[in-house]
mmCIF file of C-alpha atoms in Angstrom:
data_model
loop_
_atom_site.group_PDB
_atom_site.id
_atom_site.type_symbol
_atom_site.label_atom_id
_atom_site.label_comp_id
_atom_site.label_asym_id
_atom_site.label_seq_id
_atom_site.Cartn_x
_atom_site.Cartn_y
_atom_site.Cartn_z
ATOM 1 C CA MET A 1 109.379 98.278 126.512
ATOM 2 C CA ASN A 2 106.003 97.164 125.698
ATOM 3 C CA PRO A 3 105.492 93.354 126.668
ATOM 4 C CA GLU A 4 102.798 92.731 123.909
ATOM 5 C CA LYS A 5 105.265 93.777 121.120
ATOM 6 C CA VAL A 6 107.937 91.428 122.663
ATOM 7 C CA VAL A 7 105.267 88.538 122.531
ATOM 8 C CA PHE A 8 104.507 89.455 119.030
ATOM 9 C CA GLY A 9 108.047 89.968 117.835
ATOM 10 C CA PHE A 10 109.042 86.866 119.437
ATOM 11 C CA PHE A 11 106.492 84.692 117.704
ATOM 12 C CA ILE A 12 107.238 86.415 114.243
ATOM 13 C CA VAL A 13 110.893 85.481 114.479
ATOM 14 C CA LEU A 14 110.273 82.025 115.989
ATOM 15 C CA ALA A 15 107.909 81.136 113.136
ATOM 16 C CA LEU A 16 110.594 82.256 110.717
ATOM 17 C CA THR A 17 113.383 80.338 112.320
ATOM 18 C CA LEU A 18 111.521 77.202 112.718
ATOM 19 C CA ASN A 19 110.317 77.298 109.094
ATOM 20 C CA PHE A 20 113.885 77.990 108.055
ATOM 21 C CA GLY A 21 114.884 74.852 109.979
ATOM 22 C CA PHE A 22 112.389 72.620 108.187
ATOM 23 C CA PHE A 23 113.186 74.034 104.679
ATOM 24 C CA VAL A 24 116.944 73.563 105.196
ATOM 25 C CA GLY A 25 118.307 70.118 103.468
ATOM 26 C CA GLU A 26 117.919 68.322 100.219
ATOM 27 C CA ILE A 27 114.622 69.298 98.737
ATOM 28 C CA ASP A 28 113.571 65.718 97.942
ATOM 29 C CA ASN A 29 114.970 63.836 100.901
ATOM 30 C CA PRO A 30 112.360 62.949 103.550
ATOM 31 C CA ALA A 31 114.993 62.212 106.003
ATOM 32 C CA HIS A 32 116.003 66.041 106.075
ATOM 33 C CA HIS A 33 112.550 67.298 106.978
ATOM 34 C CA HIS A 34 110.731 66.039 110.022
ATOM 35 C CA VAL A 35 106.927 65.896 110.445
ATOM 36 C CA TYR A 36 107.156 67.228 113.843
ATOM 37 C CA GLU A 37 108.955 70.422 112.681
ATOM 38 C CA LEU A 38 106.339 70.955 110.057
ATOM 39 C CA PHE A 39 103.834 70.538 112.935
ATOM 40 C CA ALA A 40 105.597 73.039 115.037
ATOM 41 C CA VAL A 41 105.847 75.578 112.238
ATOM 42 C CA VAL A 42 102.319 75.392 111.495
ATOM 43 C CA VAL A 43 101.252 75.891 115.371
ATOM 44 C CA ILE A 44 103.719 78.958 115.673
ATOM 45 C CA ASN A 45 102.464 80.598 112.513
ATOM 46 C CA LEU A 46 99.030 80.175 113.777
ATOM 47 C CA VAL A 47 99.820 81.810 117.230
ATOM 48 C CA ALA A 48 101.607 84.732 115.218
ATOM 49 C CA THR A 49 98.504 85.071 113.041
ATOM 50 C CA ILE A 50 96.175 85.224 115.997
ATOM 51 C CA LEU A 51 98.417 87.910 118.000
ATOM 52 C CA LYS A 52 98.022 89.998 114.655
ATOM 53 C CA PHE A 53 94.273 90.125 114.696
ATOM 54 C CA GLY A 54 93.944 93.088 117.284
ATOM 55 C CA ASP A 55 96.211 95.447 115.373
ATOM 56 C CA ARG A 56 94.119 97.893 113.315
ATOM 57 C CA THR A 57 96.886 99.986 111.700
ATOM 58 C CA GLN A 58 97.690 99.589 108.016
ATOM 59 C CA MET A 59 101.004 97.890 108.820
ATOM 60 C CA GLY A 60 98.999 95.557 110.888
ATOM 61 C CA ALA A 61 96.783 94.715 107.967
ATOM 62 C CA VAL A 62 99.972 93.806 105.746
ATOM 63 C CA LEU A 63 101.377 91.650 108.855
ATOM 64 C CA LEU A 64 98.177 89.940 108.926
ATOM 65 C CA ALA A 65 97.931 89.136 105.095
ATOM 66 C CA THR A 66 101.591 87.805 104.991
ATOM 67 C CA SER A 67 100.912 85.616 108.163
ATOM 68 C CA LEU A 68 97.652 84.368 106.502
ATOM 69 C CA VAL A 69 99.603 83.606 103.319
ATOM 70 C CA ALA A 70 102.221 81.634 105.453
ATOM 71 C CA VAL A 71 99.452 79.779 107.249
ATOM 72 C CA LEU A 72 97.765 78.696 103.946
ATOM 73 C CA GLN A 73 100.900 77.478 102.254
ATOM 74 C CA LEU A 74 101.682 75.567 105.603
ATOM 75 C CA LEU A 75 98.458 73.896 105.857
ATOM 76 C CA ALA A 76 98.561 73.026 102.108
ATOM 77 C CA ALA A 77 101.940 71.406 102.919
ATOM 78 C CA ALA A 78 100.589 69.474 105.783
ATOM 79 C CA VAL A 79 97.727 68.358 103.689
ATOM 80 C CA VAL A 80 99.950 67.106 101.103
ATOM 81 C CA TRP A 81 102.056 65.267 103.501
ATOM 82 C CA GLY A 82 98.984 63.751 105.087
ATOM 83 C CA ALA A 83 97.635 62.710 101.851
ATOM 84 C CA ALA A 84 100.644 60.931 100.639
ATOM 85 C CA GLU A 85 101.204 59.168 103.944
ATOM 86 C CA HIS A 86 97.545 58.126 104.544
ATOM 87 C CA VAL A 87 95.637 58.286 101.303
ATOM 88 C CA SER A 88 97.913 57.573 98.513
ATOM 89 C CA ASN A 89 99.298 54.164 98.166
ATOM 90 C CA THR A 90 102.795 55.406 96.881
ATOM 91 C CA GLY A 91 103.701 56.881 100.230
ATOM 92 C CA MET A 92 106.253 59.758 100.598
ATOM 93 C CA THR A 93 108.354 59.989 97.188
ATOM 94 C CA PRO A 94 110.969 62.445 96.398
ATOM 95 C CA VAL A 95 108.336 64.164 94.395
ATOM 96 C CA VAL A 96 105.892 64.686 97.063
ATOM 97 C CA MET A 97 108.558 65.790 99.602
ATOM 98 C CA ALA A 98 109.850 68.376 96.950
ATOM 99 C CA SER A 99 106.269 69.866 96.828
ATOM 100 C CA ILE A 100 106.039 70.008 100.684
ATOM 101 C CA VAL A 101 109.247 71.721 100.927
ATOM 102 C CA SER A 102 108.440 74.166 98.339
ATOM 103 C CA LEU A 103 105.404 75.047 99.879
ATOM 104 C CA SER A 104 107.282 75.470 103.234
ATOM 105 C CA GLY A 105 109.784 77.877 101.210
ATOM 106 C CA GLY A 106 106.731 79.877 100.050
ATOM 107 C CA ALA A 107 105.660 80.306 103.640
ATOM 108 C CA MET A 108 109.190 81.124 104.821
ATOM 109 C CA LEU A 109 109.340 83.996 102.249
ATOM 110 C CA ALA A 110 106.050 85.477 103.778
ATOM 111 C CA ASN A 111 107.590 85.068 107.133
ATOM 112 C CA VAL A 112 110.722 86.981 105.952
ATOM 113 C CA VAL A 113 108.387 89.725 104.668
ATOM 114 C CA SER A 114 106.708 89.897 108.244
ATOM 115 C CA VAL A 115 110.115 90.185 109.962
ATOM 116 C CA ILE A 116 111.178 92.897 107.429
ATOM 117 C CA LEU A 117 107.901 94.823 108.053
ATOM 118 C CA LEU A 118 108.354 94.598 111.914
ATOM 119 C CA VAL A 119 111.941 95.920 111.769
ATOM 120 C CA ILE A 120 110.497 98.784 109.529
ATOM 121 C CA GLU A 121 107.808 99.387 112.013
ATOM 122 C CA THR A 122 110.220 99.377 114.874
ATOM 123 C CA VAL A 123 112.568 101.839 113.286
ATOM 124 C CA MET A 124 109.653 104.209 112.348
ATOM 125 C CA LEU A 125 108.654 104.145 116.138
ATOM 126 C CA ARG A 126 112.073 105.631 117.154
ATOM 127 C CA ARG A 127 111.853 108.671 115.164
#
């Protein structure tokens, strides 16, 4: 067992599960999506991205690309949330919340691709 691979897999799966937890709920209901959960998703995705920088294989490059997509969409969601709460006069509306959750859904799709690639890489190592 390679401890580095365990930590790497742990953060990838944790990023997916946290993102799923944020994504689940009515898309336009702010009560179903907590800001601290989005913060945790962003932080864990950033950690998972940093862990991918050392892998110089082709699979590592694809994993890094999917992770960068996830981080970009989550940061966009955080910016939309911050702008709605602190810049806009309207505050958090159902339309804004739907945009935030949609961006989180896109990041979750990138996380799913990362987990699938990780599983494929693991299966190929056994052969």
